[in-house]
Coordinates of C-alpha atoms in Angstrom, one line a residue:
Chain I
E103 CA -0.1 0.0 0.0
A104 CA 1.2 3.6 -1.2
G105 CA 2.2 5.9 2.1
V106 CA 1.7 9.3 2.0
A107 CA 3.3 11.1 -0.5
Q108 CA 5.0 14.7 -0.1
S109 CA 6.6 17.1 -2.0
P110 CA 9.0 19.0 -2.7
R111 CA 11.7 17.5 0.0
Y112 CA 13.5 20.3 0.1
K113 CA 12.7 23.2 -0.8
I114 CA 15.2 26.8 0.0
I115 CA 14.1 30.4 -0.2
E116 CA 14.0 33.8 1.0
K117 CA 12.5 35.5 3.8
R118 CA 9.4 37.3 2.3
Q119 CA 9.3 35.1 -0.6
S120 CA 6.4 32.4 -1.1
V121 CA 6.6 28.5 -1.0
A122 CA 3.5 25.8 -1.5
F123 CA 4.1 22.5 -0.6
W124 CA 1.9 19.5 -2.1
C125 CA 0.3 16.5 0.5
N126 CA -1.3 13.4 -1.1
P127 CA -3.0 11.1 1.3
I128 CA -3.0 7.5 1.7
S129 CA -6.2 6.1 -0.6
G130 CA -9.1 6.2 1.6
H131 CA -8.2 8.4 4.0
A132 CA -10.3 10.9 5.3
T133 CA -8.3 12.9 7.7
L134 CA -5.5 14.8 7.0
Y135 CA -3.5 17.0 9.3
W136 CA -0.6 18.8 8.5
Y137 CA 2.2 19.9 11.0
Q138 CA 5.6 22.1 11.7
Q139 CA 8.7 20.2 12.8
I140 CA 11.8 22.4 14.0
L141 CA 14.6 21.2 14.7
G142 CA 15.0 19.9 18.4
Q143 CA 11.2 19.9 18.7
G144 CA 8.1 17.4 18.9
P145 CA 5.7 17.8 15.3
K146 CA 2.9 20.9 15.9
L147 CA 0.0 20.6 14.7
L148 CA -1.1 23.4 11.9
I149 CA -4.2 22.3 10.8
Q150 CA -6.6 19.3 10.2
F151 CA -9.0 18.5 7.1
Q152 CA -12.1 16.0 7.5
N153 CA -13.1 15.5 3.6
N154 CA -12.6 18.4 2.5
G155 CA -13.6 20.6 6.0
V156 CA -11.0 21.9 8.3
V157 CA -11.7 20.8 11.9
D158 CA -9.0 22.4 13.6
D159 CA -6.8 25.3 12.6
S160 CA -6.2 26.9 16.2
Q161 CA -2.3 26.9 15.4
L162 CA -2.3 28.4 11.7
P163 CA -0.5 31.5 11.5
K164 CA -3.5 33.1 9.3
D165 CA -1.4 35.8 8.2
R166 CA 0.9 34.3 6.4
F167 CA -0.2 29.9 6.6
S168 CA -3.6 28.4 4.7
A169 CA -4.5 25.4 3.8
E170 CA -7.5 23.6 0.8
R171 CA -7.9 20.5 0.6
L172 CA -10.9 21.4 -2.0
K173 CA -11.9 17.5 -3.5
G174 CA -10.9 16.0 -0.1
V175 CA -8.3 14.1 -1.3
D176 CA -4.4 16.1 -1.4
S177 CA -3.5 19.3 0.1
T178 CA -1.7 22.3 -0.4
L179 CA 0.1 24.3 2.7
K180 CA 1.5 27.7 1.8
I181 CA 3.0 30.3 3.3
Q182 CA 3.5 33.9 1.9
P183 CA 5.5 35.9 2.6
A184 CA 8.1 33.6 4.7
K185 CA 9.9 34.4 7.4
L186 CA 13.3 33.1 8.8
E187 CA 10.9 31.0 11.6
D188 CA 9.5 28.8 9.3
S189 CA 12.6 27.2 8.4
A190 CA 11.5 23.8 9.7
V191 CA 9.9 20.3 8.3
Y192 CA 6.2 20.2 7.5
L193 CA 4.8 16.7 8.1
C194 CA 1.9 15.8 6.2
A195 CA -0.3 13.1 8.4
S196 CA -3.1 11.3 7.5
S197 CA -5.5 8.6 9.8
L198 CA -8.7 6.7 8.2
G199 CA -10.8 9.4 10.0
T200 CA -13.8 6.9 10.3
T201 CA -13.4 5.1 14.0
G202 CA -13.8 8.6 16.1
N203 CA -10.8 5.9 18.1
L204 CA -7.3 6.6 17.8
F205 CA -5.9 3.6 19.4
T206 CA -7.2 2.3 16.2
D207 CA -7.1 5.1 13.5
T208 CA -3.2 5.7 13.3
Q209 CA -1.9 9.0 12.1
Y210 CA 0.4 7.9 9.3
F211 CA 3.3 10.9 8.6
G212 CA 5.0 11.4 4.9
P213 CA 8.5 11.9 4.7
G214 CA 8.3 15.9 4.8
T215 CA 9.3 18.9 3.2
R216 CA 12.6 20.7 4.6
L217 CA 12.1 24.1 4.3
T218 CA 15.2 26.4 4.6
V219 CA 14.0 30.5 5.1
L220 CA 17.2 32.2 3.9
Chain Z
R124 CA 4.2 25.0 31.0
K125 CA 4.5 22.4 28.6
E126 CA 1.6 20.1 27.4
V127 CA 3.6 17.4 27.4
E128 CA 7.4 17.3 29.1
Q129 CA 10.5 14.4 28.2
D130 CA 14.0 14.6 29.2
P131 CA 15.3 15.2 25.6
G132 CA 18.4 13.2 26.6
P133 CA 20.3 12.0 24.8
F134 CA 19.8 8.2 26.5
N135 CA 23.8 6.4 25.3
V136 CA 23.4 2.7 26.8
P137 CA 25.3 -0.5 25.7
E138 CA 23.9 -3.2 23.5
G139 CA 21.9 -5.8 26.1
A140 CA 21.3 -2.4 28.0
T141 CA 17.1 -1.7 30.1
V142 CA 16.2 1.5 29.6
A143 CA 12.8 3.6 30.3
F144 CA 11.9 7.1 29.3
N145 CA 9.1 9.4 31.1
C146 CA 7.0 11.9 29.8
T147 CA 4.4 14.1 32.0
Y148 CA 1.1 15.6 30.8
S149 CA -0.2 18.5 32.2
N150 CA -4.2 18.1 30.9
S151 CA -5.9 15.8 33.7
A152 CA -8.5 15.2 31.4
S153 CA -5.8 13.4 28.4
Q154 CA -7.5 10.6 26.9
S155 CA -5.4 8.5 24.6
F156 CA -1.2 7.9 24.8
F157 CA 0.8 6.8 22.4
W158 CA 5.0 6.6 21.8
Y159 CA 6.1 7.3 18.6
R160 CA 9.6 6.7 17.4
Q161 CA 11.4 9.1 14.8
D162 CA 15.0 8.2 13.7
C163 CA 17.4 11.3 12.5
R164 CA 15.9 13.0 9.1
K165 CA 12.5 10.4 8.8
E166 CA 9.3 10.9 9.4
P167 CA 7.3 9.9 12.9
K168 CA 6.2 6.3 12.9
L169 CA 3.9 5.1 15.7
L170 CA 4.9 2.3 18.2
M171 CA 2.8 1.8 20.6
S172 CA -0.8 2.4 22.0
V173 CA -0.3 3.3 26.1
Y174 CA -3.5 1.5 27.8
S175 CA -4.5 1.9 30.7
S176 CA -3.5 -1.4 32.2
G177 CA -0.1 -1.1 30.4
N178 CA 0.9 -3.2 27.6
E179 CA 4.0 -4.5 26.1
D180 CA 4.8 -5.5 22.9
G181 CA 8.5 -7.8 23.0
R182 CA 10.8 -6.0 24.3
F183 CA 8.9 -2.6 24.6
T184 CA 6.8 -2.1 28.1
A185 CA 4.4 1.0 28.3
Q186 CA 2.8 1.9 31.6
L187 CA 0.2 4.9 32.5
N188 CA -0.3 6.4 35.2
R189 CA -3.3 9.2 35.9
A190 CA -2.9 9.4 39.6
S191 CA 0.7 10.7 38.5
Q192 CA 0.1 12.7 34.7
Y193 CA 2.8 10.7 33.4
I194 CA 4.3 7.9 30.9
S195 CA 6.6 5.5 30.3
L196 CA 8.6 3.2 27.6
L197 CA 10.5 0.6 28.8
I198 CA 13.3 -1.0 26.5
R199 CA 14.9 -4.4 27.4
D200 CA 17.7 -5.5 25.9
S201 CA 18.5 -2.5 23.4
K202 CA 20.0 -3.0 19.9
L203 CA 22.0 -0.7 18.0
S204 CA 19.1 -0.5 16.0
D205 CA 17.0 1.4 18.9
S206 CA 19.2 4.6 18.5
A207 CA 15.9 7.0 17.4
T208 CA 13.8 10.2 19.0
Y209 CA 10.9 8.6 21.3
L210 CA 8.4 10.9 20.7
C211 CA 5.4 10.6 23.6
V212 CA 2.2 11.9 22.1
V213 CA -1.6 12.8 24.0
N214 CA -5.1 13.3 22.4
P215 CA -6.3 15.9 24.9
I216 CA -9.6 15.5 23.8
D217 CA -11.9 12.4 23.3
S218 CA -14.0 13.9 20.4
S219 CA -11.0 14.8 18.4
Y220 CA -8.2 13.5 16.5
K221 CA -5.8 16.2 17.9
L222 CA -2.1 14.8 19.1
I223 CA 0.0 16.7 21.3
F224 CA 3.5 15.4 20.9
G225 CA 6.0 16.0 23.6
S226 CA 10.2 17.4 22.2
G227 CA 11.5 13.9 22.3
T228 CA 13.9 11.5 23.9
R229 CA 17.0 10.8 22.4
L230 CA 17.8 7.4 22.8
L231 CA 21.8 6.6 21.4
V232 CA 22.9 2.4 21.6
R233 CA 26.4 1.7 20.9
P234 CA 27.8 -1.5 20.6

């Protein structure tokens, strides 16, 4: 079974530029998550989708970050404009999202996009 | 206070050693608990869930102490391949899939 796909794997940009990341979840997974992982820290949830609706975006810096999942499958995360502190790995994860039980509804992570803002 | 706190380590142990990690969480209403493993420059992967009664999976044992709000992970007979960062993960609300990750504890197993 194919895992969560993300692209690009690496991106280097200058501050104030824009960048977009793409994620394709595991087939059939209704729930999709975007996490930010800064070096030395654990992943931090930015936004959670259930199908194409937003469930939780309380920690998304909405003045510069946006995300969409228009058809309930793949998703894009955009940063505009980027700041130095946005340097991090952006992880996408997906889960079935149908059991209502975290013990049986495992989140599977993609390989991440490593963003460097200069 | 962080929602999930872990000793960052590193824990440097010889092969065959037993090592234990603890993690504390601040929200007493937290419902579900997990340990994830993250290899260097790789994505996190679920290692094991932590049940109220404790659970064991081969060389790995997880325990939950709700009264003291901490979770533990015990690794017996450490292997070189156990070298990784171990992330303590908490679901603070039963009605959602939200996970809160600790910063991780780094384990180095030496020959």
